[in-house]
């Protein structure tokens, strides 16, 4: 079917309709990726509306990380089977990107909630709260002083977060196990953890129940200074340690310039307090 003059759009009109910059369209023409339907004697490029479908596919594949060379190879040899195979493959890419975006959103929400919570914190007080069960990702098991945590632990935990599609900088914390708490030792780390619903690791949980919550301002390696006060408070109020302690920084280097101003929350899992 012959093209009618009324079917043709100038490169400027096609650029506006497709939302692809004019310079990009010229570049695609020059590399034989996407050529205009007609080029006039004066060199002006013209396109037809049906080409919007093709430029749309190019844009989507490019956004999903395909190289221009791979896109060109697909367009040159496209068929129903090759298109189906490519679409299925790109569907997996899209699902991975959705997972990453969801966790990026979760990271921002967690950090925003931590900051909002920190604005009303009284570091001189300890409180008991009833905490719902929360999903976590744990690192491999260790038993080391927080000042001697090795590189392998950090690498292991970051690799686990990466496998879950969590972005760099996803908030995390440390777990001090019940056995060390009973020995009144708040320095020994058993796990690193993050609040996250896992897809590629066994799902662990911070148990539902009562927690003694305390806060202190400290750098990453100095949070054990709050534990003597925690143990004294537990003894004074006849609380019984039921499980682990969970440390998380509400304010860290993302928020504060001075490490001594970081704010850590420590939650110790205890038996339900006796009613007075």
Tab-separated table of C-alpha atoms in Angstrom:
chain	number	residue	atom	x	y	z
A	1	UNK	CA	0.000	0.000	0.000
A	2	UNK	CA	1.399	3.361	-1.005
A	3	UNK	CA	1.956	5.927	1.699
A	4	UNK	CA	-0.262	8.970	1.531
A	5	UNK	CA	1.232	12.364	2.159
A	6	UNK	CA	-1.225	12.890	5.003
A	7	UNK	CA	0.164	9.781	6.725
A	8	UNK	CA	3.621	11.298	7.118
A	9	UNK	CA	4.799	13.132	10.220
A	10	UNK	CA	7.822	15.347	10.486
A	11	UNK	CA	10.575	14.283	12.847
A	12	UNK	CA	9.524	17.041	15.256
A	13	UNK	CA	5.910	15.854	15.276
A	14	UNK	CA	6.948	12.222	15.682
A	15	UNK	CA	9.343	13.181	18.478
A	16	UNK	CA	6.577	14.990	20.337
A	17	UNK	CA	4.114	12.134	19.896
A	18	UNK	CA	6.573	9.376	20.830
A	19	UNK	CA	8.368	11.428	23.513
A	20	UNK	CA	11.691	10.393	22.044
A	21	UNK	CA	14.109	13.325	21.600
A	22	UNK	CA	14.736	14.482	18.043
A	23	UNK	CA	18.493	13.949	18.495
A	24	UNK	CA	17.845	10.358	19.539
A	25	UNK	CA	15.743	9.678	16.448
A	26	UNK	CA	18.512	11.076	14.228
A	27	UNK	CA	21.072	8.918	16.047
A	28	UNK	CA	18.926	5.789	15.657
A	29	UNK	CA	18.669	6.526	11.937
A	30	UNK	CA	22.432	6.956	11.634
A	31	UNK	CA	23.158	3.577	13.262
A	32	UNK	CA	20.424	1.824	11.253
A	33	UNK	CA	18.414	0.951	14.334
A	34	UNK	CA	15.231	2.853	13.555
A	35	UNK	CA	14.891	4.623	10.236
A	36	UNK	CA	12.219	7.056	9.050
A	37	UNK	CA	9.576	5.806	6.656
A	38	UNK	CA	10.538	8.436	4.104
A	39	UNK	CA	13.397	10.873	3.545
A	40	UNK	CA	12.711	13.820	1.258
A	41	UNK	CA	15.178	15.159	-1.292
A	42	UNK	CA	16.049	17.948	1.117
A	43	UNK	CA	17.015	15.367	3.785
A	44	UNK	CA	13.978	15.897	6.000
A	45	UNK	CA	12.907	12.758	7.809
A	46	UNK	CA	9.261	11.660	7.938
A	47	UNK	CA	7.597	8.930	9.953
A	48	UNK	CA	4.257	7.135	9.961
A	49	UNK	CA	2.037	6.405	12.960
A	50	UNK	CA	2.551	2.655	12.849
A	51	UNK	CA	6.218	3.282	13.697
A	52	UNK	CA	5.141	4.394	17.161
A	53	UNK	CA	4.798	0.711	18.047
A	54	UNK	CA	8.393	-0.014	17.068
A	55	UNK	CA	9.916	2.989	18.794
A	56	UNK	CA	7.899	2.096	21.889
A	57	UNK	CA	9.387	-1.403	21.967
A	58	UNK	CA	12.885	0.006	21.457
A	59	UNK	CA	12.373	2.415	24.354
A	60	UNK	CA	11.111	-0.311	26.704
A	61	UNK	CA	13.906	-2.755	25.846
A	62	UNK	CA	16.506	-0.012	26.246
A	63	UNK	CA	15.070	0.931	29.650
A	64	UNK	CA	15.330	-2.717	30.669
A	65	UNK	CA	19.038	-2.718	29.934
A	66	UNK	CA	19.247	-4.218	26.452
A	67	UNK	CA	22.068	-2.834	24.343
A	68	UNK	CA	21.236	-1.027	21.119
A	69	UNK	CA	23.158	-3.719	19.239
A	70	UNK	CA	20.968	-6.457	20.746
A	71	UNK	CA	17.812	-4.482	19.966
A	72	UNK	CA	18.952	-4.001	16.379
A	73	UNK	CA	19.713	-7.714	16.020
A	74	UNK	CA	16.241	-8.540	17.322
A	75	UNK	CA	14.526	-6.119	14.930
A	76	UNK	CA	16.463	-7.456	11.960
A	77	UNK	CA	15.502	-11.076	12.679
A	78	UNK	CA	12.203	-10.706	14.506
A	79	UNK	CA	9.604	-13.430	14.282
A	80	UNK	CA	6.724	-14.607	16.476
A	81	UNK	CA	8.946	-17.176	18.218
A	82	UNK	CA	11.901	-14.830	18.757
A	83	UNK	CA	9.563	-12.106	20.007
A	84	UNK	CA	7.870	-14.492	22.423
A	85	UNK	CA	11.230	-15.672	23.762
A	86	UNK	CA	12.443	-12.093	24.211
A	87	UNK	CA	9.234	-10.994	25.922
A	88	UNK	CA	9.415	-13.881	28.402
A	89	UNK	CA	13.030	-13.024	29.148
A	90	UNK	CA	12.269	-9.357	29.619
A	91	UNK	CA	9.323	-10.231	31.844
A	92	UNK	CA	11.824	-11.768	34.286
A	93	UNK	CA	13.926	-8.607	34.117
A	94	UNK	CA	10.851	-6.494	34.866
A	95	UNK	CA	9.963	-8.670	37.873
A	96	UNK	CA	13.490	-8.248	39.243
A	97	UNK	CA	13.309	-4.493	38.807
A	98	UNK	CA	9.909	-4.384	40.501
A	99	UNK	CA	11.374	-6.286	43.452
A	100	UNK	CA	14.280	-3.838	43.650
A	101	UNK	CA	11.968	-0.832	43.494
A	102	UNK	CA	9.698	-2.283	46.167
A	103	UNK	CA	12.669	-2.764	48.488
A	104	UNK	CA	13.977	0.716	47.684
A	105	UNK	CA	10.559	2.017	48.706
A	106	UNK	CA	10.641	-0.119	51.860
A	107	UNK	CA	14.095	1.224	52.686
A	108	UNK	CA	12.898	4.822	52.398
A	109	UNK	CA	9.814	4.080	54.495
A	110	UNK	CA	11.893	2.404	57.216
A	111	UNK	CA	14.350	5.266	57.362
A	112	UNK	CA	11.580	7.876	57.386
A	113	UNK	CA	9.749	6.048	60.187
A	114	UNK	CA	12.993	5.744	62.169
A	115	UNK	CA	13.646	9.464	61.856
A	116	UNK	CA	10.085	10.371	62.840
A	117	UNK	CA	10.270	8.037	65.832
A	118	UNK	CA	13.632	9.467	66.913
A	119	UNK	CA	12.182	12.985	67.185
A	120	UNK	CA	10.223	11.968	70.303
A	121	UNK	CA	12.760	9.670	71.944
A	122	UNK	CA	13.810	10.194	75.558
A	123	UNK	CA	17.167	8.446	75.969
A	124	UNK	CA	16.856	8.643	79.758
A	125	UNK	CA	13.813	6.353	79.868
A	126	UNK	CA	13.240	2.659	79.224
A	127	UNK	CA	9.823	1.298	78.295
A	128	UNK	CA	8.175	-2.080	77.750
A	129	UNK	CA	6.259	-2.493	74.495
A	130	UNK	CA	4.213	-5.300	72.983
A	131	UNK	CA	5.819	-5.921	69.599
A	132	UNK	CA	4.230	-7.823	66.697
A	133	UNK	CA	6.199	-10.509	64.886
A	134	UNK	CA	8.389	-9.000	62.171
A	135	UNK	CA	10.133	-10.802	59.290
A	136	UNK	CA	13.908	-10.500	59.203
A	137	UNK	CA	16.889	-11.608	57.155
A	138	UNK	CA	19.776	-12.877	59.297
A	139	UNK	CA	23.449	-13.238	58.515
A	140	UNK	CA	25.444	-16.367	59.203
A	141	UNK	CA	25.963	-17.135	62.909
A	142	UNK	CA	28.974	-15.549	64.586
A	143	UNK	CA	30.140	-15.029	68.164
A	144	UNK	CA	32.459	-12.039	68.151
A	145	UNK	CA	32.959	-8.707	69.825
A	146	UNK	CA	31.397	-5.861	67.864
A	147	UNK	CA	34.882	-4.353	67.603
A	148	UNK	CA	36.288	-7.482	65.972
A	149	UNK	CA	33.657	-8.324	63.371
A	150	UNK	CA	35.499	-9.642	60.338
A	151	UNK	CA	35.140	-8.712	56.700
A	152	UNK	CA	33.664	-12.106	55.851
A	153	UNK	CA	30.597	-11.414	57.991
A	154	UNK	CA	29.978	-8.051	56.323
A	155	UNK	CA	30.510	-9.564	52.872
A	156	UNK	CA	28.213	-12.507	53.668
A	157	UNK	CA	25.388	-10.297	54.874
A	158	UNK	CA	25.684	-7.832	52.000
A	159	UNK	CA	25.611	-10.751	49.553
A	160	UNK	CA	22.417	-12.021	51.197
A	161	UNK	CA	20.830	-8.580	50.913
A	162	UNK	CA	21.950	-8.353	47.288
A	163	UNK	CA	20.358	-11.738	46.551
A	164	UNK	CA	17.106	-10.371	47.984
A	165	UNK	CA	17.418	-7.381	45.596
A	166	UNK	CA	17.831	-4.964	48.512
A	167	UNK	CA	19.574	-1.703	47.535
A	168	UNK	CA	22.912	-0.704	49.027
A	169	UNK	CA	22.421	1.071	52.320
A	170	UNK	CA	19.394	-1.000	53.345
A	171	UNK	CA	19.016	-0.454	57.113
A	172	UNK	CA	20.188	-3.230	59.372
A	173	UNK	CA	21.285	-4.018	62.878
A	174	UNK	CA	22.784	-6.592	65.210
A	175	UNK	CA	21.410	-9.406	67.364
A	176	UNK	CA	22.819	-10.276	70.787
A	177	UNK	CA	21.740	-13.770	71.775
A	178	UNK	CA	19.900	-14.693	74.964
A	179	UNK	CA	22.825	-16.733	76.332
A	180	UNK	CA	25.152	-13.733	76.247
A	181	UNK	CA	22.493	-11.471	77.746
A	182	UNK	CA	22.103	-13.900	80.646
A	183	UNK	CA	25.859	-13.644	81.145
A	184	UNK	CA	25.391	-9.853	81.187
A	185	UNK	CA	27.500	-9.437	78.067
A	186	UNK	CA	26.200	-6.869	75.590
A	187	UNK	CA	29.300	-6.787	73.428
A	188	UNK	CA	29.092	-10.143	71.635
A	189	UNK	CA	27.296	-10.120	68.266
A	190	UNK	CA	25.526	-13.296	67.107
A	191	UNK	CA	23.935	-12.083	63.855
A	192	UNK	CA	23.463	-9.088	61.655
A	193	UNK	CA	19.880	-8.585	60.496
A	194	UNK	CA	17.500	-6.448	58.473
A	195	UNK	CA	13.731	-6.185	58.587
A	196	UNK	CA	12.811	-7.698	55.246
A	197	UNK	CA	10.518	-10.341	53.759
A	198	UNK	CA	12.840	-12.822	52.096
A	199	UNK	CA	12.386	-14.566	48.775
A	200	UNK	CA	15.699	-16.415	48.457
A	201	UNK	CA	16.584	-17.244	52.067
A	202	UNK	CA	14.806	-18.994	54.909
A	203	UNK	CA	12.454	-16.490	56.507
A	204	UNK	CA	13.397	-15.669	60.087
A	205	UNK	CA	11.352	-13.581	62.497
A	206	UNK	CA	11.727	-11.209	65.391
A	207	UNK	CA	9.225	-12.903	67.736
A	208	UNK	CA	5.971	-11.358	68.838
A	209	UNK	CA	5.968	-10.446	72.485
A	210	UNK	CA	7.137	-8.006	75.116
A	211	UNK	CA	10.359	-6.063	74.699
A	212	UNK	CA	12.266	-3.763	76.983
A	213	UNK	CA	13.201	-0.815	74.800
A	214	UNK	CA	16.053	1.571	75.481
A	215	UNK	CA	17.907	4.208	73.476
A	216	UNK	CA	21.364	5.669	73.510
A	217	UNK	CA	23.518	7.891	71.358
A	218	UNK	CA	26.611	6.017	70.241
A	219	UNK	CA	28.803	5.105	67.308
A	220	UNK	CA	28.451	1.631	65.785
A	221	UNK	CA	31.114	0.091	68.020
A	222	UNK	CA	30.016	1.730	71.272
A	223	UNK	CA	26.460	0.511	71.781
A	224	UNK	CA	27.424	-1.985	74.490
A	225	UNK	CA	27.650	0.947	76.915
A	226	UNK	CA	23.841	0.883	77.300
A	227	UNK	CA	23.714	-2.756	78.455
A	228	UNK	CA	24.782	-2.293	82.102
A	229	UNK	CA	21.840	0.089	82.503
A	230	UNK	CA	19.544	-2.421	80.764
A	231	UNK	CA	20.625	-5.259	83.065
A	232	UNK	CA	20.185	-3.089	86.154
A	233	UNK	CA	16.705	-2.058	84.980
A	234	UNK	CA	15.767	-5.687	84.350
A	235	UNK	CA	16.888	-6.672	87.856
A	236	UNK	CA	15.164	-3.709	89.486
A	237	UNK	CA	11.846	-4.495	87.814
A	238	UNK	CA	12.155	-8.300	88.107
A	239	UNK	CA	11.899	-8.834	84.356
A	240	UNK	CA	12.918	-12.185	82.849
A	241	UNK	CA	14.948	-12.314	79.668
A	242	UNK	CA	13.104	-14.576	77.233
A	243	UNK	CA	15.157	-14.199	74.056
A	244	UNK	CA	17.593	-12.105	72.076
A	245	UNK	CA	18.229	-8.376	71.912
A	246	UNK	CA	17.809	-6.503	68.630
A	247	UNK	CA	19.868	-3.389	67.974
A	248	UNK	CA	19.030	-0.984	65.176
A	249	UNK	CA	20.215	2.520	64.423
A	250	UNK	CA	17.367	4.974	64.053
A	251	UNK	CA	19.832	7.702	63.157
A	252	UNK	CA	23.082	6.722	61.448
A	253	UNK	CA	25.637	8.219	59.083
A	254	UNK	CA	22.933	8.782	56.476
A	255	UNK	CA	21.305	11.286	58.843
A	256	UNK	CA	23.960	12.529	61.279
A	257	UNK	CA	27.383	14.018	60.605
A	258	UNK	CA	28.935	13.128	63.951
A	259	UNK	CA	29.114	9.415	64.903
A	260	UNK	CA	28.643	10.233	68.582
A	261	UNK	CA	25.182	11.578	67.677
A	262	UNK	CA	23.943	8.341	66.103
A	263	UNK	CA	20.851	6.984	67.856
A	264	UNK	CA	20.516	3.262	68.532
A	265	UNK	CA	17.446	1.430	69.797
A	266	UNK	CA	17.930	-1.786	71.764
A	267	UNK	CA	14.953	-4.138	72.180
A	268	UNK	CA	15.383	-7.028	74.650
A	269	UNK	CA	12.852	-9.865	74.397
A	270	UNK	CA	11.393	-10.459	77.881
A	271	UNK	CA	8.654	-12.483	79.530
A	272	UNK	CA	5.337	-10.723	79.975
A	273	UNK	CA	5.782	-8.425	82.991
A	274	UNK	CA	3.798	-9.316	86.080
A	275	UNK	CA	0.832	-7.034	86.619
A	276	UNK	CA	1.308	-4.817	89.651
